[in-house]
mmCIF file of C-alpha atoms in Angstrom:
data_model
loop_
_atom_site.group_PDB
_atom_site.id
_atom_site.type_symbol
_atom_site.label_atom_id
_atom_site.label_comp_id
_atom_site.label_asym_id
_atom_site.label_seq_id
_atom_site.Cartn_x
_atom_site.Cartn_y
_atom_site.Cartn_z
ATOM 1 C CA MET A 1 104.184 96.548 120.450
ATOM 2 C CA LEU A 2 103.191 93.403 118.571
ATOM 3 C CA ASP A 3 102.393 90.129 120.247
ATOM 4 C CA ASN A 4 104.789 87.324 119.353
ATOM 5 C CA LEU A 5 103.372 84.873 116.801
ATOM 6 C CA LEU A 6 105.907 82.120 117.358
ATOM 7 C CA SER A 7 106.844 80.235 120.479
ATOM 8 C CA GLU A 8 110.459 80.315 121.610
ATOM 9 C CA VAL A 9 110.762 76.687 120.452
ATOM 10 C CA ASP A 10 109.612 77.621 116.934
ATOM 11 C CA VAL A 11 111.892 80.657 116.812
ATOM 12 C CA GLN A 12 114.859 78.507 117.776
ATOM 13 C CA ARG A 13 113.969 75.818 115.230
ATOM 14 C CA LEU A 14 113.674 78.393 112.445
ATOM 15 C CA ARG A 15 116.920 80.038 113.487
ATOM 16 C CA THR A 16 118.678 76.661 113.434
ATOM 17 C CA LEU A 17 117.359 75.816 109.953
ATOM 18 C CA LEU A 18 118.571 79.172 108.622
ATOM 19 C CA ASP A 19 121.943 79.030 110.396
ATOM 20 C CA LYS A 20 122.762 75.554 109.077
ATOM 21 C CA ALA A 21 121.881 76.346 105.464
ATOM 22 C CA HIS A 22 124.005 78.192 102.925
ATOM 23 C CA ASN A 23 122.552 77.450 99.469
ATOM 24 C CA ILE A 24 118.956 78.536 99.913
ATOM 25 C CA ILE A 25 116.100 78.658 97.386
ATOM 26 C CA ILE A 26 113.263 81.110 98.069
ATOM 27 C CA THR A 27 110.148 80.580 95.982
ATOM 28 C CA CYS A 28 106.430 81.403 95.723
ATOM 29 C CA HIS A 29 103.260 80.511 93.850
ATOM 30 C CA VAL A 30 102.744 80.543 90.085
ATOM 31 C CA SER A 31 101.843 83.936 88.562
ATOM 32 C CA PRO A 32 103.465 85.873 91.409
ATOM 33 C CA ASP A 33 101.637 88.923 92.699
ATOM 34 C CA GLY A 34 102.881 91.773 94.871
ATOM 35 C CA ASP A 35 102.663 89.820 98.113
ATOM 36 C CA ALA A 36 104.528 86.832 96.679
ATOM 37 C CA MET A 37 107.288 88.937 95.133
ATOM 38 C CA GLY A 38 107.477 91.167 98.193
ATOM 39 C CA ALA A 39 107.937 88.180 100.504
ATOM 40 C CA VAL A 40 110.473 86.444 98.237
ATOM 41 C CA LEU A 41 112.591 89.560 97.829
ATOM 42 C CA ALA A 42 112.334 90.676 101.470
ATOM 43 C CA PHE A 43 113.489 87.270 102.697
ATOM 44 C CA SER A 44 116.220 87.235 100.041
ATOM 45 C CA HIS A 45 117.581 90.581 101.229
ATOM 46 C CA PHE A 46 117.469 89.314 104.829
ATOM 47 C CA LEU A 47 119.492 86.239 103.875
ATOM 48 C CA TRP A 48 121.949 88.123 101.656
ATOM 49 C CA ARG A 49 122.956 90.385 104.517
ATOM 50 C CA LYS A 50 123.531 87.224 106.561
ATOM 51 C CA GLY A 51 126.047 86.078 103.945
ATOM 52 C CA LYS A 52 123.845 83.313 102.572
ATOM 53 C CA ASN A 53 123.866 82.157 98.955
ATOM 54 C CA ALA A 54 120.147 82.766 98.614
ATOM 55 C CA GLN A 55 118.521 82.423 95.189
ATOM 56 C CA PRO A 56 114.995 83.762 94.581
ATOM 57 C CA VAL A 57 113.176 81.537 92.087
ATOM 58 C CA VAL A 58 109.628 82.012 90.756
ATOM 59 C CA PRO A 59 107.625 79.536 88.639
ATOM 60 C CA ASN A 60 106.836 81.934 85.771
ATOM 61 C CA ILE A 61 106.981 85.577 84.778
ATOM 62 C CA PHE A 62 105.633 88.296 87.064
ATOM 63 C CA PRO A 63 103.962 91.603 86.077
ATOM 64 C CA ASP A 64 105.987 94.484 84.703
ATOM 65 C CA PHE A 65 104.682 96.787 87.453
ATOM 66 C CA LEU A 66 106.749 94.820 89.985
ATOM 67 C CA LYS A 67 110.032 94.965 88.091
ATOM 68 C CA TRP A 68 111.207 98.080 89.963
ATOM 69 C CA MET A 69 111.491 96.236 93.279
ATOM 70 C CA PRO A 70 114.962 96.083 94.845
ATOM 71 C CA GLY A 71 116.721 92.791 94.077
ATOM 72 C CA VAL A 72 114.376 91.811 91.256
ATOM 73 C CA GLU A 73 117.281 91.495 88.817
ATOM 74 C CA ARG A 74 118.506 88.469 90.796
ATOM 75 C CA VAL A 75 115.246 86.532 90.445
ATOM 76 C CA ARG A 76 115.368 83.404 88.256
ATOM 77 C CA ILE A 77 112.251 82.340 86.354
ATOM 78 C CA HIS A 78 111.860 78.562 86.141
ATOM 79 C CA GLU A 79 109.581 78.610 83.091
ATOM 80 C CA LYS A 80 112.169 80.549 81.048
ATOM 81 C CA HIS A 81 115.349 78.963 82.430
ATOM 82 C CA GLU A 82 114.378 75.459 83.514
ATOM 83 C CA ASN A 83 117.812 73.993 82.750
ATOM 84 C CA GLU A 84 119.465 76.658 84.891
ATOM 85 C CA VAL A 85 117.008 76.565 87.790
ATOM 86 C CA ALA A 86 116.683 72.795 88.257
ATOM 87 C CA PRO A 87 120.348 72.286 89.295
ATOM 88 C CA LEU A 88 120.077 75.213 91.732
ATOM 89 C CA VAL A 89 117.076 73.604 93.404
ATOM 90 C CA ALA A 90 118.808 70.225 93.479
ATOM 91 C CA ALA A 91 121.897 71.744 95.126
ATOM 92 C CA ALA A 92 119.965 73.677 97.790
ATOM 93 C CA ASP A 93 120.293 72.769 101.456
ATOM 94 C CA LEU A 94 117.100 74.686 102.353
ATOM 95 C CA ILE A 95 113.974 75.623 100.366
ATOM 96 C CA ILE A 96 111.725 78.430 101.606
ATOM 97 C CA CYS A 97 108.133 78.404 100.287
ATOM 98 C CA LEU A 98 106.306 81.715 100.606
ATOM 99 C CA ASP A 99 102.701 82.753 99.965
ATOM 100 C CA PHE A 100 101.338 79.348 98.932
ATOM 101 C CA ASN A 101 99.811 76.491 100.860
ATOM 102 C CA ALA A 102 100.219 73.459 98.582
ATOM 103 C CA PRO A 103 102.957 72.218 96.216
ATOM 104 C CA ASP A 104 100.685 72.193 93.149
ATOM 105 C CA ARG A 105 100.695 76.007 93.334
ATOM 106 C CA LEU A 106 104.248 75.790 91.961
ATOM 107 C CA GLN A 107 103.075 74.236 88.670
ATOM 108 C CA GLY A 108 106.208 73.379 86.653
ATOM 109 C CA LEU A 109 108.485 74.081 89.610
ATOM 110 C CA GLN A 110 106.623 71.542 91.751
ATOM 111 C CA LYS A 111 108.599 68.474 90.642
ATOM 112 C CA PRO A 112 112.138 69.762 91.299
ATOM 113 C CA VAL A 113 111.070 71.237 94.643
ATOM 114 C CA MET A 114 109.247 68.127 95.814
ATOM 115 C CA ASP A 115 111.942 65.785 94.474
ATOM 116 C CA SER A 116 114.452 67.574 96.680
ATOM 117 C CA ARG A 117 114.938 65.907 100.069
ATOM 118 C CA THR A 118 116.369 69.053 101.603
ATOM 119 C CA PRO A 119 114.453 70.703 104.495
ATOM 120 C CA LYS A 120 111.592 72.969 103.488
ATOM 121 C CA ILE A 121 109.999 75.953 105.243
ATOM 122 C CA MET A 122 106.511 77.297 104.500
ATOM 123 C CA ILE A 123 105.273 80.760 105.514
ATOM 124 C CA ASP A 124 101.767 81.536 104.277
ATOM 125 C CA HIS A 125 98.370 83.057 105.070
ATOM 126 C CA HIS A 126 96.007 81.047 102.844
ATOM 127 C CA LEU A 127 93.299 78.649 103.984
ATOM 128 C CA ASP A 128 93.693 74.877 104.231
ATOM 129 C CA PRO A 129 97.486 74.441 104.168
ATOM 130 C CA VAL A 130 98.900 71.112 102.980
ATOM 131 C CA ASP A 131 101.496 69.386 105.155
ATOM 132 C CA PHE A 132 104.487 69.299 102.797
ATOM 133 C CA CYS A 133 107.203 71.172 104.698
ATOM 134 C CA ASP A 134 109.442 70.393 107.655
ATOM 135 C CA TRP A 135 108.616 73.681 109.399
ATOM 136 C CA ALA A 136 105.570 75.785 108.642
ATOM 137 C CA VAL A 137 103.668 78.752 109.944
ATOM 138 C CA SER A 138 100.210 79.399 108.494
ATOM 139 C CA ARG A 139 98.211 82.324 109.841
ATOM 140 C CA GLN A 140 95.040 82.907 107.867
ATOM 141 C CA GLU A 141 94.104 85.989 109.862
ATOM 142 C CA MET A 142 97.130 87.881 108.524
ATOM 143 C CA SER A 143 96.495 90.473 105.813
ATOM 144 C CA SER A 144 99.347 89.121 103.710
ATOM 145 C CA THR A 145 102.349 86.846 103.767
ATOM 146 C CA CYS A 146 104.475 89.994 103.981
ATOM 147 C CA GLU A 147 102.793 91.005 107.239
ATOM 148 C CA LEU A 148 103.434 87.517 108.583
ATOM 149 C CA LEU A 149 107.044 87.583 107.386
ATOM 150 C CA TYR A 150 107.651 90.976 109.011
ATOM 151 C CA ARG A 151 106.530 89.620 112.345
ATOM 152 C CA ILE A 152 108.714 86.529 111.989
ATOM 153 C CA LEU A 153 111.821 88.488 111.000
ATOM 154 C CA VAL A 154 111.328 90.851 113.935
ATOM 155 C CA GLN A 155 111.054 87.890 116.289
ATOM 156 C CA LEU A 156 114.299 86.516 114.875
ATOM 157 C CA GLU A 157 116.383 89.637 115.424
ATOM 158 C CA GLY A 158 114.306 92.724 116.170
ATOM 159 C CA VAL A 159 113.419 95.611 113.860
ATOM 160 C CA GLU A 160 116.674 97.593 114.052
ATOM 161 C CA PRO A 161 118.756 95.470 111.621
ATOM 162 C CA MET A 162 115.999 95.543 108.965
ATOM 163 C CA THR A 163 117.158 97.330 105.814
ATOM 164 C CA TYR A 164 115.433 99.823 103.558
ATOM 165 C CA GLU A 165 115.223 97.160 100.824
ATOM 166 C CA GLU A 166 113.515 94.669 103.108
ATOM 167 C CA ALA A 167 111.042 97.325 104.261
ATOM 168 C CA VAL A 168 110.166 98.370 100.702
ATOM 169 C CA CYS A 169 109.437 94.779 99.695
ATOM 170 C CA LEU A 170 107.376 94.046 102.805
ATOM 171 C CA TYR A 171 105.289 97.206 102.426
ATOM 172 C CA THR A 172 104.660 96.448 98.746
ATOM 173 C CA GLY A 173 103.289 93.020 99.609
ATOM 174 C CA MET A 174 101.056 94.341 102.379
ATOM 175 C CA MET A 175 99.732 97.150 100.190
ATOM 176 C CA THR A 176 98.936 95.035 97.149
ATOM 177 C CA ASP A 177 97.363 92.105 99.011
ATOM 178 C CA THR A 178 94.851 94.365 100.756
ATOM 179 C CA GLY A 179 93.854 96.463 97.741
ATOM 180 C CA CYS A 180 95.777 99.417 99.187
ATOM 181 C CA PHE A 181 94.360 98.603 102.627
ATOM 182 C CA SER A 182 90.742 98.597 101.441
ATOM 183 C CA TYR A 183 89.933 95.021 102.548
ATOM 184 C CA ASN A 184 91.183 92.512 105.124
ATOM 185 C CA SER A 185 93.007 95.377 106.799
ATOM 186 C CA ASN A 186 91.081 96.484 109.881
ATOM 187 C CA ARG A 187 93.528 95.215 112.505
ATOM 188 C CA SER A 188 95.543 97.904 114.253
ATOM 189 C CA ASP A 189 98.678 95.716 114.036
ATOM 190 C CA ILE A 190 98.850 96.401 110.310
ATOM 191 C CA TYR A 191 99.226 100.126 110.836
ATOM 192 C CA TYR A 192 101.710 99.681 113.639
ATOM 193 C CA ILE A 193 103.843 97.663 111.194
ATOM 194 C CA ILE A 194 103.491 100.352 108.533
ATOM 195 C CA GLY A 195 104.714 102.908 111.045
ATOM 196 C CA ARG A 196 107.781 100.787 111.784
ATOM 197 C CA LEU A 197 108.500 100.299 108.084
ATOM 198 C CA LEU A 198 108.337 104.051 107.547
ATOM 199 C CA THR A 199 111.196 104.474 110.019
ATOM 200 C CA LYS A 200 113.383 102.652 107.464
ATOM 201 C CA GLY A 201 113.010 105.543 105.042
ATOM 202 C CA ILE A 202 110.514 104.006 102.627
ATOM 203 C CA ASP A 203 108.368 106.347 100.547
ATOM 204 C CA LYS A 204 104.948 104.695 100.598
ATOM 205 C CA ASP A 205 103.532 107.226 98.124
ATOM 206 C CA LYS A 206 106.267 106.419 95.618
ATOM 207 C CA ILE A 207 105.715 102.686 96.116
ATOM 208 C CA TYR A 208 102.046 103.249 95.278
ATOM 209 C CA ARG A 209 102.984 105.134 92.112
ATOM 210 C CA ASN A 210 105.530 102.490 91.115
ATOM 211 C CA VAL A 211 102.840 99.817 91.256
ATOM 212 C CA PHE A 212 99.731 101.626 90.041
ATOM 213 C CA PHE A 213 101.069 104.442 87.820
ATOM 214 C CA ASN A 214 103.147 102.172 85.641
ATOM 215 C CA TYR A 215 100.825 100.901 82.910
ATOM 216 C CA SER A 216 100.817 101.149 79.130
ATOM 217 C CA ALA A 217 98.327 103.170 77.084
ATOM 218 C CA GLU A 218 97.000 99.874 75.696
ATOM 219 C CA ARG A 219 96.116 98.791 79.222
ATOM 220 C CA PHE A 220 93.923 101.858 79.696
ATOM 221 C CA ARG A 221 92.203 101.249 76.370
ATOM 222 C CA LEU A 222 91.572 97.672 77.472
ATOM 223 C CA MET A 223 90.137 98.885 80.783
ATOM 224 C CA GLY A 224 87.771 101.256 78.985
ATOM 225 C CA TYR A 225 86.680 98.449 76.666
ATOM 226 C CA MET A 226 86.054 96.115 79.601
ATOM 227 C CA LEU A 227 83.938 98.660 81.472
ATOM 228 C CA TYR A 228 81.965 99.939 78.470
ATOM 229 C CA VAL A 229 81.516 96.737 76.455
ATOM 230 C CA LYS A 230 82.174 93.708 78.638
ATOM 231 C CA LEU A 231 80.781 94.634 82.054
ATOM 232 C CA GLU A 232 77.508 92.866 82.855
ATOM 233 C CA TYR A 233 75.698 93.835 86.040
ATOM 234 C CA PHE A 234 73.034 91.687 87.698
ATOM 235 C CA PRO A 235 71.011 93.954 90.021
ATOM 236 C CA GLU A 236 68.985 91.016 91.306
ATOM 237 C CA TYR A 237 72.219 89.543 92.709
ATOM 238 C CA HIS A 238 74.131 92.766 93.445
ATOM 239 C CA ALA A 239 76.894 91.191 91.370
ATOM 240 C CA SER A 240 78.841 91.835 88.173
ATOM 241 C CA LEU A 241 80.710 89.805 85.577
ATOM 242 C CA MET A 242 83.427 90.658 83.072
ATOM 243 C CA THR A 243 84.955 88.281 80.514
ATOM 244 C CA LEU A 244 88.128 88.560 78.436
ATOM 245 C CA THR A 245 89.004 86.206 75.586
ATOM 246 C CA ARG A 246 92.371 85.416 74.011
ATOM 247 C CA GLU A 247 91.412 87.349 70.896
ATOM 248 C CA GLU A 248 90.582 90.430 72.939
ATOM 249 C CA GLN A 249 93.859 90.166 74.837
ATOM 250 C CA LYS A 250 95.726 90.058 71.530
ATOM 251 C CA ARG A 251 93.722 92.992 70.175
ATOM 252 C CA PHE A 252 94.816 95.181 73.092
ATOM 253 C CA SER A 253 98.435 93.910 73.213
ATOM 254 C CA HIS A 254 97.798 92.401 76.639
ATOM 255 C CA ARG A 255 100.859 91.907 78.857
ATOM 256 C CA LYS A 256 101.000 89.996 82.103
ATOM 257 C CA GLY A 257 99.556 92.156 84.853
ATOM 258 C CA ASP A 258 97.518 94.419 82.572
ATOM 259 C CA THR A 259 94.224 93.200 84.045
ATOM 260 C CA GLU A 260 95.424 93.544 87.645
ATOM 261 C CA GLY A 261 92.725 95.311 89.649
ATOM 262 C CA PHE A 262 89.999 95.113 86.985
ATOM 263 C CA VAL A 263 87.919 92.766 89.135
ATOM 264 C CA ASN A 264 87.796 95.356 91.940
ATOM 265 C CA ILE A 265 86.309 98.183 89.871
ATOM 266 C CA PRO A 266 82.669 96.969 89.646
ATOM 267 C CA LEU A 267 82.488 96.849 93.440
ATOM 268 C CA GLN A 268 82.169 100.643 93.225
ATOM 269 C CA ILE A 269 78.634 100.168 91.874
ATOM 270 C CA GLY A 270 76.132 101.026 94.602
ATOM 271 C CA LYS A 271 74.932 97.986 96.591
ATOM 272 C CA SER A 272 77.401 95.730 94.759
ATOM 273 C CA ARG A 273 78.599 92.763 96.819
ATOM 274 C CA LEU A 274 80.439 90.539 94.340
ATOM 275 C CA SER A 275 82.549 90.954 91.216
ATOM 276 C CA VAL A 276 83.606 88.049 88.976
ATOM 277 C CA PHE A 277 86.237 88.256 86.235
ATOM 278 C CA LEU A 278 86.826 85.448 83.706
ATOM 279 C CA ARG A 279 89.938 85.480 81.519
ATOM 280 C CA GLU A 280 91.023 82.916 78.953
ATOM 281 C CA ASP A 281 94.537 81.674 79.674
ATOM 282 C CA THR A 282 96.759 82.444 76.691
ATOM 283 C CA GLU A 283 98.970 79.387 77.186
ATOM 284 C CA ARG A 284 96.591 76.647 78.334
ATOM 285 C CA HIS A 285 93.011 75.555 77.698
ATOM 286 C CA ALA A 286 91.660 77.122 80.862
ATOM 287 C CA ILE A 287 89.583 80.000 82.184
ATOM 288 C CA ARG A 288 91.181 81.964 85.018
ATOM 289 C CA VAL A 289 88.610 83.085 87.580
ATOM 290 C CA SER A 290 88.959 86.032 89.958
ATOM 291 C CA LEU A 291 86.393 86.936 92.604
ATOM 292 C CA ARG A 292 86.165 89.962 94.898
ATOM 293 C CA SER A 293 83.511 90.780 97.458
ATOM 294 C CA VAL A 294 82.684 93.246 100.201
ATOM 295 C CA ASP A 295 81.486 92.870 103.775
ATOM 296 C CA ASP A 296 80.902 89.249 104.758
ATOM 297 C CA PHE A 297 80.137 87.641 101.404
ATOM 298 C CA PRO A 298 82.333 84.492 101.248
ATOM 299 C CA CYS A 299 83.736 84.458 97.746
ATOM 300 C CA ASN A 300 86.240 81.829 98.941
ATOM 301 C CA ARG A 301 83.323 79.425 99.480
ATOM 302 C CA MET A 302 81.967 80.193 96.027
ATOM 303 C CA ALA A 303 85.450 79.710 94.514
ATOM 304 C CA ALA A 304 85.820 76.310 96.151
ATOM 305 C CA GLU A 305 82.330 75.110 95.250
ATOM 306 C CA PHE A 306 82.138 76.285 91.638
ATOM 307 C CA PHE A 307 85.601 77.241 90.376
ATOM 308 C CA ASN A 308 88.079 74.647 91.737
ATOM 309 C CA GLY A 309 89.710 77.344 93.799
ATOM 310 C CA GLY A 310 89.728 79.167 97.091
ATOM 311 C CA GLY A 311 91.382 82.042 98.859
ATOM 312 C CA HIS A 312 90.234 84.657 101.318
ATOM 313 C CA LEU A 313 86.794 85.849 102.346
ATOM 314 C CA ASN A 314 86.851 88.905 100.054
ATOM 315 C CA ALA A 315 89.505 87.905 97.503
ATOM 316 C CA SER A 316 89.603 84.483 95.859
ATOM 317 C CA GLY A 317 90.315 82.751 92.586
ATOM 318 C CA GLY A 318 90.019 79.538 90.669
ATOM 319 C CA GLU A 319 90.197 77.899 87.273
ATOM 320 C CA LEU A 320 87.838 76.122 84.887
ATOM 321 C CA SER A 321 88.712 73.762 82.030
ATOM 322 C CA CYS A 322 85.949 74.706 79.608
ATOM 323 C CA THR A 323 84.910 77.282 77.037
ATOM 324 C CA MET A 324 84.161 80.867 77.974
ATOM 325 C CA ASP A 325 80.434 80.359 77.300
ATOM 326 C CA GLU A 326 80.416 77.366 79.628
ATOM 327 C CA ALA A 327 82.279 79.345 82.286
ATOM 328 C CA VAL A 328 79.662 82.108 82.110
ATOM 329 C CA GLN A 329 76.969 79.507 82.745
ATOM 330 C CA VAL A 330 78.883 78.295 85.804
ATOM 331 C CA VAL A 331 78.928 81.873 87.099
ATOM 332 C CA ARG A 332 75.176 82.170 86.604
ATOM 333 C CA LYS A 333 74.633 78.935 88.553
ATOM 334 C CA ALA A 334 76.880 80.200 91.337
ATOM 335 C CA LEU A 335 75.000 83.496 91.565
ATOM 336 C CA LYS A 336 71.692 81.677 91.741
ATOM 337 C CA LYS A 337 72.975 79.321 94.447
ATOM 338 C CA TYR A 338 74.264 82.231 96.557
ATOM 339 C CA THR A 339 71.316 84.567 96.023
ATOM 340 C CA SER A 340 70.349 84.724 99.687
ATOM 341 C CA LEU A 341 73.849 85.720 100.807
ATOM 342 C CA LEU A 342 74.213 88.258 98.007
ATOM 343 C CA THR A 343 70.931 89.996 98.739
ATOM 344 C CA ASP A 344 70.821 89.693 102.534
ATOM 345 C CA ARG A 345 72.276 92.904 103.924
#
């Protein structure tokens, strides 16, 4: 059995907020990943079976490898349909914010959400949450927002009413946000939850294939190019760096999500502790930064100090407003600053 995360007072307050609302917006952070989409869709399915007019809304497009998820056809994308989404947000009597800890993570969707005076709920597992919602639960020790959401939904009504669709979405989020349970996933609670989700008839092997066996041939050519041409390894730091420019993305017909998981691959190099991936944003003058680490190396500290970002101990990100050459120099400075932690095993 799982320990309860919420007090009875919090459970009752959440239940009251949900019971009183009918037109509900469920949203997540910009560039939604598997955990964000899993949480949004799982909560949407929960609310739909309660008879609520729940509308999942995401700030911008999400990767093609998540488009198989149940309920995805009902998701509205603010960036593509701003004139359609804004009135829906304005008419909502409850807004549920999942898998982000601050309103600026909504980017273009931030203004309509924050302009709304309707009650807001936040459920998240990232560090340093901002106080912008009427009711919030932030548990940084959770593997994913989907794990946290599972526990909350079970406290609301038990596991029996949970549907197959909800279980599929929750498992997808837990799987993707832990690198298929390869990091931040040592707590026994996680595997207890997986066991309960399996009782709903989900096929975890098929979910894995849907996410990771669903790429284009161009994506594999890009991966080979990145590993053979663009990978730079620094043995003195036990760290690696890969860079990807706009021109290279165009050359390989890059689609959103094609580079998902690239940053994890160099960690397979013996003694490697840190992997950094820099990608030029195709729509803005910015460099997107992804960091992954193993053991106790705090890439979230590095992200905050050097890359205007943050995240989890072993999985973090950030952004730089500079050229790619300048971003590479920032990485070199970061590696030098963190030498002792990278080489102390």
